Amino acid sequence: PQNMESYYQEIGRAGRDGLEADALMFYSYGDVISHNRFVKESGQVQLNTQKLELMQRYAESSICRRRILLSYFNERIDHDCGNCDVCKNPPKRFDGSILVQMALGAIVRTDEKIGLYTLKDILRGSSSVEIIQQGYHHLKTYGVGRNLSNLEWNAYLLQMQQLGIFDVAYNENNHLKITSYGKDILYGREKVQLTQFVKKEFVEKEKPAVVEKTFDFDLTLSEQELFNQLKALRYTIAQREHKRPYMVFSDKSLKAMAHERPTTKLAFSSVFGVGEMKTEMYWKPFTDLIKRNI
């Protein structure tokens, strides 16, 4: 399903007679890529992209799926369902009340006018331009979570959103709004369990005996000019999708594009740092720009 509304409607058909029913969802990145094509052709690209991302996060979640689903529709239960796959194979959990209070404290002190990325920068004590310009480095909560990595905060903030501790106001520049449940935790009236972050370990596959490409070289003048144009395009896309530019492509990938100048979908997919999903999402605008510079 492309969004939570569709998913909720589909699983409701299984148990609408009041009897027990099983709902099985098949999920792969290929599905995300396919749905993303339809989203880009829809009349509400930003809204539908956000809904698709929420659906993807739901599929990858490590907390009770029923709690996430009900939270999406502004309902809350204070216990896990005991029936979903996560509940039947529970991960390790801990009392995350202090972490939640750190995050919510920062949201309160910024008058609920920050998004997830800025919140994370405040908690980790970032010295980014935005943090300094806005004076966030003077907040009491600045740097209180610097002992946690970027990945850890990503995981915990996502859980907080899925548990309904705060909402994302998509119509207000993705600002975070604390819910009544979140306020209960913030002021010590309730506690909350979070899933322990576990760094995924990837087993490196045996590589064929080929010379690996490296991109630590100086660009020519024409390549540098193209690289600057690619950076501008990346920034435009990142702004439209409410992402950090590096989440679209790294500088290393853009340098590789400027050097190799791929003009076809196949050639673009072989560039350093460009996977299957990013090929489907971005090959057209980037190769169009490259073609204009050949």
PDB file of N, CA and C in Angstrom, residues 4 19 24 37 48 54 70-71 99-100 103 107 134 144 197 208 228 237 282 291:
ATOM      1  N   MET A   4      -0.787   4.880   4.837  1.00  0.00           N
ATOM      2  CA  MET A   4      -1.387   4.233   6.003  1.00  0.00           C
ATOM      3  C   MET A   4      -2.905   4.105   5.866  1.00  0.00           C
ATOM      4  N   LEU A  19     -14.384 -11.386  13.708  1.00  0.00           N
ATOM      5  CA  LEU A  19     -13.619 -12.595  13.992  1.00  0.00           C
ATOM      6  C   LEU A  19     -12.128 -12.296  13.912  1.00  0.00           C
ATOM      7  N   LEU A  24      -1.029 -10.092   6.406  1.00  0.00           N
ATOM      8  CA  LEU A  24       0.377 -10.273   6.034  1.00  0.00           C
ATOM      9  C   LEU A  24       0.751  -9.226   4.993  1.00  0.00           C
ATOM     10  N   ARG A  37       7.334   6.329  -8.252  1.00  0.00           N
ATOM     11  CA  ARG A  37       7.024   6.788  -9.613  1.00  0.00           C
ATOM     12  C   ARG A  37       5.619   7.366  -9.675  1.00  0.00           C
ATOM     13  N   ASN A  48       2.076  13.278  -0.787  1.00  0.00           N
ATOM     14  CA  ASN A  48       2.095  11.839  -1.045  1.00  0.00           C
ATOM     15  C   ASN A  48       3.469  11.230  -0.791  1.00  0.00           C
ATOM     16  N   LEU A  54       6.178   7.533   5.512  1.00  0.00           N
ATOM     17  CA  LEU A  54       5.607   7.026   6.762  1.00  0.00           C
ATOM     18  C   LEU A  54       5.255   5.552   6.642  1.00  0.00           C
ATOM     19  N   LEU A  70      -2.590   3.233  15.253  1.00  0.00           N
ATOM     20  CA  LEU A  70      -3.584   4.029  15.975  1.00  0.00           C
ATOM     21  C   LEU A  70      -3.087   5.454  16.209  1.00  0.00           C
ATOM     22  N   SER A  71      -1.787   5.591  16.466  1.00  0.00           N
ATOM     23  CA  SER A  71      -1.219   6.922  16.665  1.00  0.00           C
ATOM     24  C   SER A  71      -1.359   7.762  15.406  1.00  0.00           C
ATOM     25  N   LEU A  99      15.432  10.297  27.606  1.00  0.00           N
ATOM     26  CA  LEU A  99      15.715  10.698  26.228  1.00  0.00           C
ATOM     27  C   LEU A  99      14.561  11.498  25.650  1.00  0.00           C
ATOM     28  N   VAL A 100      13.345  11.036  25.922  1.00  0.00           N
ATOM     29  CA  VAL A 100      12.164  11.743  25.426  1.00  0.00           C
ATOM     30  C   VAL A 100      12.100  13.146  26.024  1.00  0.00           C
ATOM     31  N   ALA A 103      14.491  15.490  24.237  1.00  0.00           N
ATOM     32  CA  ALA A 103      13.993  15.909  22.926  1.00  0.00           C
ATOM     33  C   ALA A 103      12.847  16.904  23.061  1.00  0.00           C
ATOM     34  N   ILE A 107      12.229  20.966  21.959  1.00  0.00           N
ATOM     35  CA  ILE A 107      11.085  21.411  21.151  1.00  0.00           C
ATOM     36  C   ILE A 107      10.352  22.550  21.851  1.00  0.00           C
ATOM     37  N   GLN A 134      20.382  31.018  14.729  1.00  0.00           N
ATOM     38  CA  GLN A 134      19.131  31.048  15.483  1.00  0.00           C
ATOM     39  C   GLN A 134      19.351  31.150  16.994  1.00  0.00           C
ATOM     40  N   VAL A 144      22.810  18.166  25.152  1.00  0.00           N
ATOM     41  CA  VAL A 144      22.546  17.207  26.238  1.00  0.00           C
ATOM     42  C   VAL A 144      22.581  15.757  25.747  1.00  0.00           C
ATOM     43  N   PHE A 197      18.601   0.647  20.480  1.00  0.00           N
ATOM     44  CA  PHE A 197      19.238   0.757  19.168  1.00  0.00           C
ATOM     45  C   PHE A 197      20.305  -0.322  19.014  1.00  0.00           C
ATOM     46  N   PRO A 208      34.600  -9.339  -6.902  1.00  0.00           N
ATOM     47  CA  PRO A 208      35.363  -9.830  -8.041  1.00  0.00           C
ATOM     48  C   PRO A 208      36.713  -9.133  -8.110  1.00  0.00           C
ATOM     49  N   ASN A 228      29.668  22.111  -9.835  1.00  0.00           N
ATOM     50  CA  ASN A 228      28.939  23.188  -9.164  1.00  0.00           C
ATOM     51  C   ASN A 228      27.468  23.208  -9.583  1.00  0.00           C
ATOM     52  N   ILE A 237      16.592  19.896  -5.299  1.00  0.00           N
ATOM     53  CA  ILE A 237      15.842  18.663  -5.019  1.00  0.00           C
ATOM     54  C   ILE A 237      15.701  18.454  -3.520  1.00  0.00           C
ATOM     55  N   TYR A 282      16.272   9.813  -9.409  1.00  0.00           N
ATOM     56  CA  TYR A 282      16.987  11.021  -9.807  1.00  0.00           C
ATOM     57  C   TYR A 282      17.714  10.967 -11.155  1.00  0.00           C
ATOM     58  N   LYS A 291      23.818  16.228 -19.978  1.00  0.00           N
ATOM     59  CA  LYS A 291      23.722  16.318 -21.445  1.00  0.00           C
ATOM     60  C   LYS A 291      23.895  17.751 -21.931  1.00  0.00           C
TER      61      LYS A 291
END
